[in-house]
Coordinates of C-alpha atoms in Angstrom, one line a residue:
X18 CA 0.0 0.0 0.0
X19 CA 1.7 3.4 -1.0
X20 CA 1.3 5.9 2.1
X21 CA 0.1 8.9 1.6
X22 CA -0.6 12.0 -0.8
X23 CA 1.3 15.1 -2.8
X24 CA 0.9 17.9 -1.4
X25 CA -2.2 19.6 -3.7
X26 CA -0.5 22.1 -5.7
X27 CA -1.8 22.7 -9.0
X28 CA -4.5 19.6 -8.5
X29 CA -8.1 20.1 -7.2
X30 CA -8.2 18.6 -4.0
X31 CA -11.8 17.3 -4.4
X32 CA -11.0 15.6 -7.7
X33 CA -8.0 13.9 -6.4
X34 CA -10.3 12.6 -3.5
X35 CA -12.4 11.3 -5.8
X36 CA -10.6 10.1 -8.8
X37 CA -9.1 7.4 -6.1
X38 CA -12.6 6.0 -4.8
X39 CA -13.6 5.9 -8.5
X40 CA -10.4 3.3 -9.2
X41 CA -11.4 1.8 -6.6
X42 CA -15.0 1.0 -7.6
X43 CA -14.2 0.4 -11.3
X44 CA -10.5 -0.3 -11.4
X45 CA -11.2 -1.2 -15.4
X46 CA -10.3 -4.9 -14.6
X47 CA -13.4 -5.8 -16.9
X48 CA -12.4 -3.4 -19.5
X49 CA -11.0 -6.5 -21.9
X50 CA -10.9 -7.7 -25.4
X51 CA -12.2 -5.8 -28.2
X52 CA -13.7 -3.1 -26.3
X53 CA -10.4 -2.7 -24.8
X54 CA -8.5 -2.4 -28.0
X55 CA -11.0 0.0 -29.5
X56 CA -11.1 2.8 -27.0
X57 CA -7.0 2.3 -26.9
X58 CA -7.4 2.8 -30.4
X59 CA -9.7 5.8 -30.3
X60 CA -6.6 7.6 -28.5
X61 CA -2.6 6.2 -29.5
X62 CA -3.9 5.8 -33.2
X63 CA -2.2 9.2 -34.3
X64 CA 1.0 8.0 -31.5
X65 CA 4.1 7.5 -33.6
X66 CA 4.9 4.2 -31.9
X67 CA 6.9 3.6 -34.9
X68 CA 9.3 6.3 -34.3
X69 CA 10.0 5.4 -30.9
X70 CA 13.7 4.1 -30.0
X71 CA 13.5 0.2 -29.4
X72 CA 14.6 1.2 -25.6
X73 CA 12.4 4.1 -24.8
X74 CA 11.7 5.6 -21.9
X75 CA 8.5 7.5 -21.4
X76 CA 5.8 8.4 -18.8
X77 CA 2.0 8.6 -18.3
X78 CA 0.6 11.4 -16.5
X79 CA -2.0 11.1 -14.4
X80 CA -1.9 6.8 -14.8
X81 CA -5.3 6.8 -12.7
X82 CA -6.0 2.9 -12.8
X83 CA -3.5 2.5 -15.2
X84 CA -5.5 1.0 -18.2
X85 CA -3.6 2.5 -20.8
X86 CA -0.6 1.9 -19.5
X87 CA -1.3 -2.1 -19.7
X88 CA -1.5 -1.4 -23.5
X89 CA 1.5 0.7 -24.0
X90 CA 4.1 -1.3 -21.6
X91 CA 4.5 -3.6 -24.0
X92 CA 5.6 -1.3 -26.6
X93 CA 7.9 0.6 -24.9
X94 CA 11.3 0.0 -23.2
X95 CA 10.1 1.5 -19.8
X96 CA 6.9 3.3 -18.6
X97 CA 7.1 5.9 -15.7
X98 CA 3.3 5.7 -14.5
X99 CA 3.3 9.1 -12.6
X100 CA -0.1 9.4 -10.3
X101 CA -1.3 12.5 -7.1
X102 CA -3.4 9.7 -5.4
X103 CA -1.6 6.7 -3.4
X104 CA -5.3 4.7 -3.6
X105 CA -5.6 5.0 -7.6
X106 CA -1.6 4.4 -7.6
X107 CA -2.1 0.9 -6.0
X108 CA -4.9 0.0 -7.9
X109 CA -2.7 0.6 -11.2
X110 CA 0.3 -1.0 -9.7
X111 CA -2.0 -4.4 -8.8
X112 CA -3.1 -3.9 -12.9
X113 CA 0.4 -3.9 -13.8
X114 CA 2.1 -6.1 -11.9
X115 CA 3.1 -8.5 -14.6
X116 CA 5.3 -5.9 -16.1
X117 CA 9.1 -5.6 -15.1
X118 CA 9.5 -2.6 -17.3
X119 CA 6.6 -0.2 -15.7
X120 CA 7.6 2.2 -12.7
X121 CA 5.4 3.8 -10.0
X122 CA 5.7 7.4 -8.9
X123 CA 3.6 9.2 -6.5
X124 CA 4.0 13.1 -7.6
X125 CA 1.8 16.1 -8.5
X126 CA 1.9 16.9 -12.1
X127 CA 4.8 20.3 -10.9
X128 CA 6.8 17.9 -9.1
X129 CA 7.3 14.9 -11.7
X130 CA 10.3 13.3 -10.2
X131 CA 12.2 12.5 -13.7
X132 CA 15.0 14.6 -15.4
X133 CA 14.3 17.4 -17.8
X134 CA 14.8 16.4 -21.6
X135 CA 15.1 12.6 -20.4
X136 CA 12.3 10.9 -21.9
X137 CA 12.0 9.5 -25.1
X138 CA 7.8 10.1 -25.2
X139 CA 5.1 11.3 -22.9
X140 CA 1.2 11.3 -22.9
X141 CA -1.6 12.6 -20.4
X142 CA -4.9 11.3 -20.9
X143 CA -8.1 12.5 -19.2
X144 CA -6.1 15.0 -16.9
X145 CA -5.4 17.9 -18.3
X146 CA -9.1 19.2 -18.3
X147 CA -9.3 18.5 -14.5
X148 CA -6.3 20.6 -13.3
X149 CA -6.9 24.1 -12.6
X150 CA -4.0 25.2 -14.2
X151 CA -3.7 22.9 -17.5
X152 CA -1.5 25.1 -19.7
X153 CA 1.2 25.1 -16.8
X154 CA 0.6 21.7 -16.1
X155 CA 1.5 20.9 -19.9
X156 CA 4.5 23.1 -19.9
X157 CA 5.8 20.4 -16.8
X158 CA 5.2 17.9 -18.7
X159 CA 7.1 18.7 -22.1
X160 CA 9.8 20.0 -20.1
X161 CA 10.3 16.3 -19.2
X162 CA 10.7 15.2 -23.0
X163 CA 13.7 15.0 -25.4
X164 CA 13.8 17.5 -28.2
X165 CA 11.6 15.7 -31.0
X166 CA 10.2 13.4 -28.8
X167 CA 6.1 13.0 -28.8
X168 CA 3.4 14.0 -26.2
X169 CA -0.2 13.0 -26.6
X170 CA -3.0 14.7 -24.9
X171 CA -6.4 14.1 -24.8
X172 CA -9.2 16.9 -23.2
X173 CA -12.4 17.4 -23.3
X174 CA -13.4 19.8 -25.7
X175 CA -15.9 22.8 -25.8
X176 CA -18.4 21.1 -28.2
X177 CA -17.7 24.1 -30.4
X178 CA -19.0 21.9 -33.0
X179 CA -22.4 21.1 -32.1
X180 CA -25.5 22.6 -32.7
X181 CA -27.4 25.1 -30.2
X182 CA -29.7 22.6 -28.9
X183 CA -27.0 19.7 -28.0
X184 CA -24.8 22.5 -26.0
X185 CA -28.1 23.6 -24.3
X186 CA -28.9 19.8 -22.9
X187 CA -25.6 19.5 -22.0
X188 CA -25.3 23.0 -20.1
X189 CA -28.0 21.6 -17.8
X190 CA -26.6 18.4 -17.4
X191 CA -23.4 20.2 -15.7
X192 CA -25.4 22.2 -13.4
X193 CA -26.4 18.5 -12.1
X194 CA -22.7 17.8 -12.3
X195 CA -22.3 20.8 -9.9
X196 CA -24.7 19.1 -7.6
X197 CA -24.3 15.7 -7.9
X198 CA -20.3 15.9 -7.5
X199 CA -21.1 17.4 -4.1
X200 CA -22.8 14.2 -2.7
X201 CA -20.5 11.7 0.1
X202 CA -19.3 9.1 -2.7
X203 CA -21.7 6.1 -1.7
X204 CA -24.2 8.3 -2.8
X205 CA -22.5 10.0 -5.8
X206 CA -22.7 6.5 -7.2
X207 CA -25.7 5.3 -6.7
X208 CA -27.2 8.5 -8.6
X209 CA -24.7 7.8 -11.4
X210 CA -25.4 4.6 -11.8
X211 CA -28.9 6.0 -11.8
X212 CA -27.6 8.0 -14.7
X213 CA -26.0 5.1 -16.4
X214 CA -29.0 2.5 -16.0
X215 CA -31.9 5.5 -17.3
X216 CA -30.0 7.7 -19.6
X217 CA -26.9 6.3 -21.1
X218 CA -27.7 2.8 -21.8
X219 CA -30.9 3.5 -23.3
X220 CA -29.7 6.2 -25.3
X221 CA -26.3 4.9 -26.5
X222 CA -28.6 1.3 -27.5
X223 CA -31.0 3.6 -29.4
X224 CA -28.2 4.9 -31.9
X225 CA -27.0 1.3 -32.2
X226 CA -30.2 0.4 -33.3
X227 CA -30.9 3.1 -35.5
X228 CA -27.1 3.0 -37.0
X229 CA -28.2 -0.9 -38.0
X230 CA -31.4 0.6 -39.5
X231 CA -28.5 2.8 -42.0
X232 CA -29.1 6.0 -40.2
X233 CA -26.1 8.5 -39.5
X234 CA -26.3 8.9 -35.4
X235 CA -22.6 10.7 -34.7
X236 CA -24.4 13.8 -33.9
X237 CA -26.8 12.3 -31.4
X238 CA -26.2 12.5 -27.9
X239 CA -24.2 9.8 -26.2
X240 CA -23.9 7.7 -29.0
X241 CA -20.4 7.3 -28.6
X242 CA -21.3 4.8 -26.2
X243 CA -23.3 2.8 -28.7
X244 CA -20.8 0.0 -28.9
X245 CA -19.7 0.0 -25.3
X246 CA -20.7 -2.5 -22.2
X247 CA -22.6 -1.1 -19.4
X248 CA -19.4 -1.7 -17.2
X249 CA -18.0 1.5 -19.5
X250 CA -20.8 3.6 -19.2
X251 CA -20.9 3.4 -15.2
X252 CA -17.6 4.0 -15.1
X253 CA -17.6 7.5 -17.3
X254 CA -21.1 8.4 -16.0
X255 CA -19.5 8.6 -12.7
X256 CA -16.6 10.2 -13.9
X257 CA -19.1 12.7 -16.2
X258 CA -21.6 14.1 -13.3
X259 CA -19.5 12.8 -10.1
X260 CA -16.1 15.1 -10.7
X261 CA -16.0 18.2 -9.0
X262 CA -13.9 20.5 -11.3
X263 CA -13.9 20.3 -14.8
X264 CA -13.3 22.5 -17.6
X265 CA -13.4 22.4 -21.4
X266 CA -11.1 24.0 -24.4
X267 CA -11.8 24.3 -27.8
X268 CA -9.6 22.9 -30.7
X269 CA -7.8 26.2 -31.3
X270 CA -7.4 26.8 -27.2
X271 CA -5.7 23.5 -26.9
X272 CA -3.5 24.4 -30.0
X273 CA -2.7 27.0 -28.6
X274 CA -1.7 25.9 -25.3
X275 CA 0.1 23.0 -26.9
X276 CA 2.4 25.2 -28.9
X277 CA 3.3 27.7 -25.8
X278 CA 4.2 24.3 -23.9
X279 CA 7.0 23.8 -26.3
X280 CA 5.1 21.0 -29.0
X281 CA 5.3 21.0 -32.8
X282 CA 4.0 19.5 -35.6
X283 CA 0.5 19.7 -33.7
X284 CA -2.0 17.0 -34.9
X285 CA -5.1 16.2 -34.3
X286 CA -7.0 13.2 -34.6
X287 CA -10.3 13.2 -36.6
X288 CA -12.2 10.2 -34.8
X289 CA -13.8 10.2 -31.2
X290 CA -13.0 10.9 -28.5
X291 CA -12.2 15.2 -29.2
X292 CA -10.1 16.5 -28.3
X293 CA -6.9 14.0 -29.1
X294 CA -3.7 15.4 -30.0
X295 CA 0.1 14.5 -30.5
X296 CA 2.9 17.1 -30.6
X297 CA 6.4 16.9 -30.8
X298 CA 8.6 18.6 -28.6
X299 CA 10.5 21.2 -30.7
X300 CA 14.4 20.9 -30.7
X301 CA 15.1 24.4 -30.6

């Protein structure tokens, strides 16, 4: 059991709190197969795993139960898995355990504890749109990489690309984010699962349905999840309406906060989830 926690610098207390008791519930141990491999997909399909030396060294920031990690420790030479909470730290280090190349470190995104310009690649997934000072927080993190060496992000984006009504439902669904997120955990779950059970499954089996039937349902809401078990949908509908801070950047502000961080040769993948990106980490 690792002791303890970071000192919260530029992490929100609340979420830190909370991201651990949501490892805990769903530590993605029945995330397997082909569901697995898709949603790994939907995020290192633009990562230049190609490019990489055959004895890299890299990090994940942010690990959380570490189930990307378990698909890119075997592509790599060695994976730092860098994590605030001690809780979701163990419940990725039991996930991982059958790989001698993966290493555990309990650090705040300010205080990653590896060299500057050491690591061959880097990538932060999911995190970035929970910390209250992401830009700075992506700085740390490039500062960490070689010159010409790749960082993939993923955040949520702004839905700057949906239509007036979509933004509208979802502008009330965070005001019972703000709520819901404020409930003891026990009962933060049991509402999401709520959530999942009345909203999410229904919904996301709709679009399946009607995608069989020939009919384009990408702009219909939640039918990302169309394809996805019920175990996924719990899982991100607690993470959805039970996080406490959150915030959301369009494609241009994440551009643009990649490129003052140091990246180049910005790119950005076309395919769900938005907003997935991979930089490069310029050599001047």
């Amino acid at each position: 059991m690792t002791e303890g926690n970071p000192a919260f610098k530029n992490a929100d207390p609340a979420n830190v709190v909370g991201f651990a008791k949501e490892w805990a519930a769903f530590d993605q141990s029945a995330l397997q197969g082909s569901e697995y491999q898709k949603l790994f997909d939907g995020y290192f399909a633009i990562f230049p795993f190609g490019d990489l030396p055959p004895d890299s060294e890299g990090f994940d920031v942010g690990c959380g139960s570490g189930r990307w990690a378990e698909g890119v420790a075997p592509r790599v030479g060695t994976l730092h898995c860098i994590e605030v909470s001690a809780e979701a730290l163990d419940v990725a280090r039991a996930r991982l355990a059958r790989f001698d190349n993966v290493r555990f470190h309990l650090a705040s995104i300010e205080d990653i504890p590896l060299e500057d310009e050491s690591q061959d690649f880097g990538y932060s997934l999911g995190v970035l749109h929970h910390v209250p000072d992401a830009a700075e927080a992506l700085r740390e993190c490039v500062r960490k990489l070689k010159p010409g060496a790749p960082f993939l992000v993923y955040v949520y984006y702004a839905l700057e690309d949906r239509p007036a009504w979509y933004r509208g439902l979802f502008r009330l669904s965070d005001v019972a984010r703000k709520s819901i997120a404020r409930l003891p955990f026990r009962a933060r779950r049991l509402v999401t699962e709520a959530i999942a059970a009345g909203l999410y499954y229904p919904l996301a089996r709709t679009s399946r349905l009607l995608e069989s039937l020939g009919a384009d349902v990408s702009r219909l809401p939640l039918s990302f999840y169309r394809n996805s078990s019920f175990y996924t949908m719990r899982t991100d509908a607690l993470n959805r309406f039970g996080t406490a801070f959150v915030k959301r950047f369009s494609r241009d502000e994440i551009e643009a906060m990649m490129e003052s961080a140091g990246l180049t040769g910005i790119r950005f993948s076309e395919r769900l989830p938005h907003w997935v990106a991979v930089g490069r980490r310029g050599r001047a």
